[in-house]
Coordinates of C-alpha atoms in Angstrom, one line a residue:
M713 CA 0.0 0.0 0.0
S714 CA 1.3 3.5 -0.9
K715 CA 2.3 5.6 2.0
T716 CA 3.0 9.3 2.5
I717 CA 6.5 9.7 3.9
F718 CA 8.1 12.9 5.2
I719 CA 11.9 12.8 5.2
T720 CA 14.0 15.7 6.7
G721 CA 17.4 16.5 5.3
A722 CA 16.6 14.9 1.9
G723 CA 19.0 17.1 -0.1
S724 CA 22.0 14.8 -0.1
G725 CA 23.5 11.4 0.8
L726 CA 21.3 8.7 2.2
G727 CA 18.4 11.1 2.7
K728 CA 18.3 12.0 -1.0
G729 CA 18.8 8.3 -2.0
K730 CA 15.9 7.0 0.1
A731 CA 13.6 9.9 -0.9
I732 CA 14.1 9.0 -4.6
G733 CA 14.0 5.3 -3.9
L734 CA 10.7 5.4 -2.0
A735 CA 9.2 7.6 -4.7
K736 CA 10.2 5.0 -7.3
Q737 CA 8.2 2.4 -5.2
G738 CA 5.1 4.5 -5.6
H739 CA 5.1 6.3 -2.3
R740 CA 4.3 10.0 -1.9
V741 CA 7.5 11.6 -0.6
I742 CA 7.7 14.9 1.1
A743 CA 11.4 15.8 0.9
P744 CA 12.5 19.1 2.6
V745 CA 16.1 20.2 2.3
E746 CA 18.3 22.4 4.4
I747 CA 19.3 25.1 2.0
A748 CA 17.6 26.8 -1.0
S749 CA 20.2 25.6 -3.6
Q750 CA 19.4 22.0 -2.7
V751 CA 15.8 22.5 -3.8
T752 CA 16.7 22.9 -7.4
S753 CA 19.3 20.1 -7.2
L754 CA 16.9 17.6 -5.7
R755 CA 14.1 18.5 -8.1
E756 CA 16.5 18.0 -11.0
S757 CA 17.7 14.6 -9.6
A758 CA 14.1 13.5 -9.1
K759 CA 13.2 14.5 -12.7
A760 CA 16.2 12.6 -14.0
E761 CA 15.0 9.5 -12.1
G762 CA 11.5 9.9 -13.5
V763 CA 9.8 10.5 -10.1
E764 CA 8.1 13.4 -8.3
L765 CA 9.0 14.7 -4.9
E766 CA 7.5 17.5 -2.9
V767 CA 10.7 19.6 -2.3
F768 CA 11.1 22.8 -0.3
K769 CA 13.6 24.4 2.0
M770 CA 13.2 23.5 5.7
D771 CA 16.2 24.1 7.9
I772 CA 15.1 22.1 11.0
T773 CA 16.9 24.6 13.3
N774 CA 14.7 27.5 11.9
P775 CA 11.4 27.8 13.8
R776 CA 9.7 29.5 10.9
D777 CA 10.7 26.8 8.5
L778 CA 9.4 24.1 10.9
L779 CA 5.9 25.6 10.7
Q780 CA 5.7 24.0 7.2
M781 CA 5.4 20.6 8.8
L782 CA 2.0 21.6 10.1
E783 CA 0.7 21.9 6.5
Y784 CA 1.2 18.3 5.7
D785 CA -0.5 15.0 6.5
F786 CA 1.8 12.0 6.4
D787 CA 1.9 8.3 7.5
I788 CA 5.6 8.0 8.3
F789 CA 8.1 10.6 9.6
V790 CA 11.8 10.0 9.0
A791 CA 14.1 12.2 11.1
N792 CA 17.1 12.0 8.8
A793 CA 18.6 15.5 8.9
A794 CA 22.0 15.6 10.7
I795 CA 25.4 17.1 10.6
N796 CA 28.7 15.4 11.4
E797 CA 32.0 16.6 12.9
G798 CA 34.8 14.7 14.5
G799 CA 37.6 15.5 16.9
P800 CA 38.9 14.6 20.4
L801 CA 36.3 15.1 23.1
G802 CA 38.9 16.3 25.4
E803 CA 39.6 19.3 23.2
V804 CA 36.8 19.9 20.8
P805 CA 35.6 23.5 20.8
M806 CA 32.4 23.7 22.7
A807 CA 30.7 25.9 20.0
N808 CA 31.2 23.0 17.5
F809 CA 29.9 20.5 20.0
R810 CA 26.8 22.6 20.8
K811 CA 26.1 23.0 17.0
L812 CA 26.0 19.2 16.6
F813 CA 23.5 18.9 19.5
D814 CA 21.4 21.8 18.2
V815 CA 20.9 20.0 14.9
N816 CA 21.2 16.3 15.7
V817 CA 19.4 16.2 19.0
F818 CA 17.4 19.4 19.9
A819 CA 16.0 20.3 16.4
T820 CA 15.6 16.6 15.6
L821 CA 13.5 16.0 18.7
E822 CA 11.4 19.1 17.9
T823 CA 10.6 17.7 14.4
A824 CA 9.7 14.4 16.0
Q825 CA 7.4 16.1 18.5
I826 CA 5.5 17.8 15.7
A827 CA 5.1 14.4 14.0
A828 CA 4.2 12.7 17.3
K829 CA 1.3 15.2 17.9
K830 CA -0.1 14.5 14.4
F831 CA 0.1 10.8 14.9
V832 CA -1.3 10.7 18.4
E833 CA -4.4 12.6 17.1
K834 CA -4.8 10.0 14.3
R835 CA -3.9 7.1 16.7
K836 CA -1.6 5.9 13.9
G837 CA 1.8 6.7 12.5
K838 CA 5.5 5.8 12.6
I839 CA 8.6 7.8 13.5
I840 CA 11.9 6.6 12.4
F841 CA 15.1 8.1 13.7
L842 CA 18.2 7.8 11.5
S843 CA 20.7 6.9 14.1
S844 CA 24.0 5.3 13.3
M845 CA 26.4 2.5 14.3
A846 CA 27.7 5.4 16.4
G847 CA 24.5 5.3 18.4
I848 CA 25.9 2.2 20.1
M849 CA 29.6 2.1 19.4
A850 CA 32.3 4.6 20.4
T851 CA 35.2 5.3 18.1
P852 CA 38.1 7.6 19.0
Y853 CA 37.9 11.1 17.4
V854 CA 34.3 10.6 16.3
G855 CA 33.0 11.5 19.8
P856 CA 31.0 14.6 19.1
Y857 CA 28.8 12.9 16.5
T858 CA 28.7 9.7 18.6
A859 CA 27.4 11.6 21.6
T860 CA 24.5 13.0 19.5
K861 CA 23.6 9.6 18.2
H862 CA 23.8 8.0 21.7
A863 CA 21.2 10.7 22.6
I864 CA 19.0 9.8 19.7
E865 CA 19.1 6.2 20.8
A866 CA 17.8 7.2 24.2
I867 CA 15.2 9.5 22.7
A868 CA 13.9 6.8 20.3
T869 CA 13.8 4.1 23.0
T870 CA 11.9 6.3 25.4
M871 CA 9.5 7.6 22.9
Q872 CA 8.7 4.1 21.8
K873 CA 7.6 3.3 25.3
E874 CA 5.7 6.5 25.7
L875 CA 3.8 6.5 22.4
V876 CA 2.9 2.9 21.9
E877 CA -0.3 3.4 23.9
F878 CA -1.4 5.9 21.3
G879 CA -0.8 3.5 18.4
V880 CA 2.4 5.3 17.3
Q881 CA 5.4 3.3 16.3
V882 CA 9.0 4.4 16.9
A883 CA 12.1 2.8 15.5
T884 CA 15.7 3.5 14.5
I885 CA 17.8 2.7 11.5
N886 CA 21.5 2.4 12.2
P887 CA 23.8 2.6 9.1
G888 CA 27.4 1.5 9.2
A889 CA 30.0 3.6 7.4
F890 CA 28.8 4.4 3.9
A891 CA 30.7 6.4 1.3
T892 CA 28.4 9.4 0.8
G893 CA 31.0 12.0 1.7
F894 CA 29.3 12.6 5.1
N895 CA 32.0 10.8 7.1
D896 CA 34.8 12.2 5.0
R897 CA 33.7 15.8 5.6
S898 CA 33.5 15.1 9.3
A899 CA 37.0 13.8 9.4
E900 CA 38.3 16.9 7.6
A901 CA 36.5 19.3 9.9
K902 CA 38.6 18.8 13.0
W903 CA 41.8 19.8 11.1
K904 CA 40.4 23.3 10.8
W905 CA 40.7 24.1 14.5
Y906 CA 43.3 21.5 15.6
D907 CA 46.9 22.8 16.2
E908 CA 49.5 20.4 17.2
N909 CA 51.4 23.2 18.9
V910 CA 48.5 23.9 21.2
H911 CA 46.5 20.7 21.6
F912 CA 47.6 17.6 23.5
T913 CA 45.9 15.1 21.2
K914 CA 48.5 13.5 18.9
K915 CA 48.2 14.4 15.3
D916 CA 49.4 10.9 14.2
S917 CA 46.7 9.2 16.3
M918 CA 43.9 11.2 14.6
A919 CA 45.4 10.7 11.2
E920 CA 45.5 6.9 11.8
G921 CA 41.8 7.0 12.8
D922 CA 41.0 8.7 9.5
K923 CA 42.3 5.6 7.6
A924 CA 39.2 3.7 8.6
L925 CA 37.3 5.9 6.0
E926 CA 39.2 4.0 3.3
Q927 CA 36.9 1.0 4.0
Q928 CA 33.3 2.3 3.5
Y929 CA 30.3 0.6 2.0
D930 CA 28.4 1.3 -1.2
P931 CA 25.5 3.7 -0.3
A932 CA 23.2 2.0 -2.8
D933 CA 23.0 -1.1 -0.5
M934 CA 21.9 1.0 2.5
I935 CA 19.4 3.0 0.4
A936 CA 17.8 -0.3 -0.8
K937 CA 17.6 -1.5 2.8
M938 CA 15.9 1.7 4.0
V939 CA 13.5 1.7 1.0
E940 CA 12.5 -1.8 2.1
I941 CA 12.1 -1.1 5.8
I942 CA 10.6 2.4 6.0
P943 CA 7.2 1.6 4.5
L944 CA 6.6 -1.7 6.4
D945 CA 3.8 -1.9 8.9
S946 CA 5.9 -4.0 11.2
H947 CA 9.6 -4.5 11.7
K948 CA 12.3 -4.6 14.4
F949 CA 12.8 -1.5 16.6
R950 CA 16.4 -1.3 15.5
T951 CA 17.6 -2.0 11.9
A952 CA 21.4 -2.0 11.7
F953 CA 23.0 -2.6 8.3
P954 CA 25.0 -4.2 6.9
S955 CA 25.1 -7.4 9.0
E956 CA 28.8 -6.9 9.8
T957 CA 27.9 -3.6 11.4
E958 CA 25.1 -5.2 13.4
Q959 CA 27.5 -7.8 14.7
Q960 CA 30.1 -5.1 15.6
M961 CA 27.4 -3.1 17.5
K962 CA 26.4 -6.2 19.5
E963 CA 30.0 -7.1 20.4
E964 CA 30.8 -3.5 21.4
E965 CA 27.8 -3.5 23.8
A966 CA 28.8 -6.9 25.3
K967 CA 32.4 -5.7 25.9
R968 CA 31.3 -2.8 28.0
W969 CA 29.9 -5.1 30.7
E970 CA 33.3 -6.8 31.1
M971 CA 35.6 -3.8 30.4
E972 CA 37.8 -2.6 33.3
I973 CA 39.6 0.7 33.6

């Protein structure tokens, strides 16, 4: 059955991919983007793929932009919009850290609250948070982003318990490392403020951590998985993909119970 699906941050990467992919499956997709230039770009991409998307600018940190959500009726809300920045937690500039939380946690929760109110009134609907393997795992020098996704895991788990009595479903999707450019931009960002003459974190250690980006997965596989999962009436609370990532996440959680300091 065709669904109406609202996806934030659909202007690039996995958000763009799943918006187009879901439209190809016959779903009505409302696909707001962060900045005005992405409106034209996404519309052109949709046209090239032979699908229609409802595209408009909606920066989730802009209260005026968020009012646009009230104009739409939808079956599924996908909280996809996010930004990423790496760096050592012991030294990351707090302004950078706060910016990540403003977008990835505070603004994301605000959009989910708008969707939740709509769904509670209808006694039906589904909220999906785009989390990450970083929602469970902890990797050196990815701490700022990891902290926001740990928060999203807590938000999603709690909202699931709070909204189930109203007929509202809540779930997460946890991608591994996919080569969309999102992770690469994050790794580059820390070098803009880091100064080896000032900071105690070792440059070589951070550079070594960046090498993990050489082993990223094909985004097409993740997009296909999301297109499969998002419209379903029933599925697992957490969808981690690929299977190697799911196993890594489970092993990481288990290790914490035995870990000593």
